[in-house]
Short mmCIF file of N, CA and C in Angstrom, two decimals:
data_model
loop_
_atom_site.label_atom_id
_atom_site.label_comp_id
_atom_site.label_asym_id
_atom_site.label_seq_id
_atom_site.Cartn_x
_atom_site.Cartn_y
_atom_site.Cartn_z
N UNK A 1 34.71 140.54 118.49
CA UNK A 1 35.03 141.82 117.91
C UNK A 1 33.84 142.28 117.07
N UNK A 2 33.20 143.27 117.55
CA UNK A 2 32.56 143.66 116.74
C UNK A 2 32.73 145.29 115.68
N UNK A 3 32.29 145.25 114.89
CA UNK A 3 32.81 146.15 113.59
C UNK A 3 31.74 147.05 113.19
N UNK A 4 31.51 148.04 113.06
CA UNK A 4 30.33 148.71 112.22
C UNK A 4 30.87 148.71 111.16
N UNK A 5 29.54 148.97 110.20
CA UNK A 5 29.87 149.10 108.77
C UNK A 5 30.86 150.59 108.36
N UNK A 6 31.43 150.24 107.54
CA UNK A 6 31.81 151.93 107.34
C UNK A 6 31.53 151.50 105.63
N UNK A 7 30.57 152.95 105.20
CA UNK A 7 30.51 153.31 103.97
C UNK A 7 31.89 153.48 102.97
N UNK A 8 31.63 152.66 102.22
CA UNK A 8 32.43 153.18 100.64
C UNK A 8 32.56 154.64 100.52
N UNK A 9 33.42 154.91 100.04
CA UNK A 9 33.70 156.22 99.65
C UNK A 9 33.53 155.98 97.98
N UNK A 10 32.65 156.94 97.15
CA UNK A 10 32.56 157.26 95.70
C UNK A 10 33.30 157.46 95.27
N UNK A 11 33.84 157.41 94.10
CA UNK A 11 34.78 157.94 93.06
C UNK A 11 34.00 159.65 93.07
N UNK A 12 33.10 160.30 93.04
CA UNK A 12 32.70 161.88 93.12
C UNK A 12 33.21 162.32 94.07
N UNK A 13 33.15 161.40 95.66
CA UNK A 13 33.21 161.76 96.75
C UNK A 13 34.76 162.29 97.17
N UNK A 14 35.67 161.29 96.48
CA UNK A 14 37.03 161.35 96.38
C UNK A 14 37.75 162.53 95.88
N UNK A 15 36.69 162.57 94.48
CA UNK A 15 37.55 163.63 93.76
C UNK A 15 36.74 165.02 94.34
N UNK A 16 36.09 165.02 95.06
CA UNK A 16 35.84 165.93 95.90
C UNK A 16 36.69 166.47 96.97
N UNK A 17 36.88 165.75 97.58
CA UNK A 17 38.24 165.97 98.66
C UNK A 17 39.40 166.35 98.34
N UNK A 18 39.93 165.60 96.92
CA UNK A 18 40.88 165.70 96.49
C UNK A 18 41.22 167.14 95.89
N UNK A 19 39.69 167.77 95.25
CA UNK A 19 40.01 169.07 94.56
C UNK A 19 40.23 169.91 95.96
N UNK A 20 39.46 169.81 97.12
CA UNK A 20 39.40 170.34 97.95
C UNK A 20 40.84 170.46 98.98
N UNK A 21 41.71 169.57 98.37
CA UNK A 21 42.72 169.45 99.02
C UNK A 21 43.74 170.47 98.36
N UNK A 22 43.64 170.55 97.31
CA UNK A 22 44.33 171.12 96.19
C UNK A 22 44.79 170.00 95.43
N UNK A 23 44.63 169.20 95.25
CA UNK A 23 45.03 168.18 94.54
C UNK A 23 44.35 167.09 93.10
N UNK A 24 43.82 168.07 92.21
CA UNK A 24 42.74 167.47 91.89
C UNK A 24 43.49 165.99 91.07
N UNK A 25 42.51 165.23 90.79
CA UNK A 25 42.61 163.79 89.94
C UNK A 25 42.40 163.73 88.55
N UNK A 26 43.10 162.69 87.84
CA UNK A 26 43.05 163.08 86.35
C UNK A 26 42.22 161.74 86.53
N UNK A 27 41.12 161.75 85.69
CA UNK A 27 39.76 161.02 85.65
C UNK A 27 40.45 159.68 86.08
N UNK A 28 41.43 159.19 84.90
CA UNK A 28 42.27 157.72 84.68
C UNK A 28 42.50 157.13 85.80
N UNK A 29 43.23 158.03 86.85
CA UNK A 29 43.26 157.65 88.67
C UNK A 29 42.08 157.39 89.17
N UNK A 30 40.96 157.85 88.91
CA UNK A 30 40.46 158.11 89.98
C UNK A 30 39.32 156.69 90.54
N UNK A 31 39.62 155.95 89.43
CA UNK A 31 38.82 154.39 90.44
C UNK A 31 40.18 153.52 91.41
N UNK A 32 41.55 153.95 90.90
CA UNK A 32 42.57 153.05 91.96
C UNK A 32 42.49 154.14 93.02
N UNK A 33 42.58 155.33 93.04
CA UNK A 33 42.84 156.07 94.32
C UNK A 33 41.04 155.84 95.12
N UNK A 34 40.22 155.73 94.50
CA UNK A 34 39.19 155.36 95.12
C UNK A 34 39.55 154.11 96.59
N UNK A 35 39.86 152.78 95.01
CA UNK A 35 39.69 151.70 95.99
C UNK A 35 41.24 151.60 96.96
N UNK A 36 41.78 152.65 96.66
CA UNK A 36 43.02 152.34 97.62
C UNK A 36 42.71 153.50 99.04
N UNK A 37 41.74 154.45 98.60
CA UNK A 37 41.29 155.03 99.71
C UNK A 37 39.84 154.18 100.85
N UNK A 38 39.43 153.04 100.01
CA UNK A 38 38.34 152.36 100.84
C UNK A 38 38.99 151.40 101.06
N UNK A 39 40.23 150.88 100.48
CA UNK A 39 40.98 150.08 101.45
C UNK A 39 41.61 150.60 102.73
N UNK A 40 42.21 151.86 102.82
CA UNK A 40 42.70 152.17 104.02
C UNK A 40 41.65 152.73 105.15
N UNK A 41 40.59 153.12 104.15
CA UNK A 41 39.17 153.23 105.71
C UNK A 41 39.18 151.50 106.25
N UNK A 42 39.34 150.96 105.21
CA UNK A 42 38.83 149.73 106.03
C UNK A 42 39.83 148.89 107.29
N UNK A 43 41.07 149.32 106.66
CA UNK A 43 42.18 149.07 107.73
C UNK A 43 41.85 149.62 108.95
N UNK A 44 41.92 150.55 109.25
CA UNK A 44 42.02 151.83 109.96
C UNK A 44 40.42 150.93 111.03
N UNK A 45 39.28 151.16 110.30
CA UNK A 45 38.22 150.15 111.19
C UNK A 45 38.79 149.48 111.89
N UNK A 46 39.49 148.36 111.00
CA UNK A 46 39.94 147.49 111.82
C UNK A 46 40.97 147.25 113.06
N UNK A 47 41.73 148.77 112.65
CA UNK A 47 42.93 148.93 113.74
C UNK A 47 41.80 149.70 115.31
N UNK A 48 40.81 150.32 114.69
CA UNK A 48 39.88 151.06 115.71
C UNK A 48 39.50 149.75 116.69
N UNK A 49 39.11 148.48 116.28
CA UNK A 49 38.77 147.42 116.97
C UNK A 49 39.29 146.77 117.82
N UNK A 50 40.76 147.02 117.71
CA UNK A 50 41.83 145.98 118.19
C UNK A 50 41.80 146.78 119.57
N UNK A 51 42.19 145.67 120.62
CA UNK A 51 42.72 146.43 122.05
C UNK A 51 43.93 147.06 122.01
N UNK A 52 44.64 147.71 121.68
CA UNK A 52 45.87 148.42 121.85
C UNK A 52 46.36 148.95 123.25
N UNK A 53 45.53 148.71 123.88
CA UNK A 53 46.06 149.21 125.19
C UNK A 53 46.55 148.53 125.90
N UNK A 54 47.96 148.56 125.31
CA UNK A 54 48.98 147.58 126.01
C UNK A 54 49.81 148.85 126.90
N UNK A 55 50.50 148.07 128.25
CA UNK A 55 51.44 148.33 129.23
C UNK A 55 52.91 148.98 128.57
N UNK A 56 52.80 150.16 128.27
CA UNK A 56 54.60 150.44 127.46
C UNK A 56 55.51 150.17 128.68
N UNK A 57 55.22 149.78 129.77
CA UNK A 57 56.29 149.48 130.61
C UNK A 57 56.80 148.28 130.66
N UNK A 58 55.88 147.30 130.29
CA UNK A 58 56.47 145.66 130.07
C UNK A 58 56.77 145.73 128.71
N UNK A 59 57.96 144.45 128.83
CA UNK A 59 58.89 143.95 127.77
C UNK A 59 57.96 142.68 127.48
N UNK A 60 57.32 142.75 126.22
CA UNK A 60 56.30 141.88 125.90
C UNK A 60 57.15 139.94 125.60
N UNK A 61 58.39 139.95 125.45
CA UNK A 61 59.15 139.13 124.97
C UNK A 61 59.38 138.28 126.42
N UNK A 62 59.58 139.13 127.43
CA UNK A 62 60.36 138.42 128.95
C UNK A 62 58.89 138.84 129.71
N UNK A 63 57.90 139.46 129.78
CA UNK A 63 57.38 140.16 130.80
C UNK A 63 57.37 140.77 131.75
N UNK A 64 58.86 141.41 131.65
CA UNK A 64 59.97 142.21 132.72
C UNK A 64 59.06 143.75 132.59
N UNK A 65 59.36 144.58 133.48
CA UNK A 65 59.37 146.04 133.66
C UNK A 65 60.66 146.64 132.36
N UNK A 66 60.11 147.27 131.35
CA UNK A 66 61.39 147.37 130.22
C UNK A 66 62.32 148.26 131.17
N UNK A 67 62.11 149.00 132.20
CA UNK A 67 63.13 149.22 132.73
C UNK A 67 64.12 148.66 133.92
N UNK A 68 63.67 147.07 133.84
CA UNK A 68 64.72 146.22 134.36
C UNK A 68 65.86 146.15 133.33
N UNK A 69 65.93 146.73 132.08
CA UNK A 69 66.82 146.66 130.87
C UNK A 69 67.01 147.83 130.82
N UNK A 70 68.22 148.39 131.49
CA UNK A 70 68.08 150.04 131.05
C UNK A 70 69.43 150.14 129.76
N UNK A 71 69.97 148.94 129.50
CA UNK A 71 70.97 148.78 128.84
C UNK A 71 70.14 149.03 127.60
N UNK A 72 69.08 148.51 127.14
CA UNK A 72 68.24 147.76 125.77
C UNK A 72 68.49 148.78 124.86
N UNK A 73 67.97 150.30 125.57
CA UNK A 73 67.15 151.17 124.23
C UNK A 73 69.21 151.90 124.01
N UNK A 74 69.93 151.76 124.71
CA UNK A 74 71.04 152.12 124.09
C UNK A 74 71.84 151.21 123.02
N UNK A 75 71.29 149.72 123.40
CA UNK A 75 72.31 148.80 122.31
C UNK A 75 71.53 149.21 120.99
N UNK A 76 70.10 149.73 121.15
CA UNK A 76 69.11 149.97 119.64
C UNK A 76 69.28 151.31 119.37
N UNK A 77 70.32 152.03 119.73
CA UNK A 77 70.97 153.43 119.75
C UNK A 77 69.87 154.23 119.68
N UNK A 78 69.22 153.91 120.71
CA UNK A 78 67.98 154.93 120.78
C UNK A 78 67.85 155.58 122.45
N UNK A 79 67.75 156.66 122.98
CA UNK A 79 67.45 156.72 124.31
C UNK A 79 66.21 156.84 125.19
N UNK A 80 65.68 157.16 126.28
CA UNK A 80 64.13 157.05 126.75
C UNK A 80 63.62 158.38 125.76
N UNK A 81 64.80 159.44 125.84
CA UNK A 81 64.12 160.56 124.75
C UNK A 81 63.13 160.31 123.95
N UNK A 82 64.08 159.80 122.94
CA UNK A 82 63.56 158.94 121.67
C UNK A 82 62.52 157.85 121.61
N UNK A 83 62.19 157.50 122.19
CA UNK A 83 61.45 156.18 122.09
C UNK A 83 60.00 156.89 122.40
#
C-alpha cells in the first residue's frame, strides 16, 4: 500500500475555510478543530488506499450471489429499493 503524503492543514488555514463557510471559530477551538480536521484528512487517505471494489452481488459471509437470498433484505426490513 502505498500512501502520499498529505499536508497538515494550519490553524490560519482552517479558520480560513471556516470564515469562508460562514462559520467562523472562536480562537479557543481553533487548535482541536484543527487537529480533528488533520485527523479526518488522514482517515479519508487512508480509506483512498484501500481496494473497495468489492462485488455488491456476493454475500461476503457464504460467497453466494446475495440474490440466492431474496428472503435476507426483507427479514432486515429493508427492500432492493433501499439498500
Amino acid at each position: 500500500m502505498v500512501t502520499t503524503p498529505d499536508p497538515r492543514l494550519l490553524p490560519h488555514e482552517v479558520a480560513q475555510w471556516a470564515r469562508g463557510a460562514g462559520l467562523p471559530l472562536d480562537p479557543g477551538r481553533l487548535d482541536l478543530v484543527t487537529a480533528t480536521a488533520n485527523h479526518i484528512r488522514s482517515v479519508i487517505a487512508v480509506l483512498r488506499d484501500l481496494d473497495l471494489d468489492v462485488d455488491p452481488y456476493l454475500d461476503p459471509a457464504e460467497g453466494a450471489p446475495v440474490s440466492a437470498h431474496p428472503a435476507r433484505g426483507a427479514e432486515e426490513g429493508r427492500d432492493d429499493a433501499a439498500v
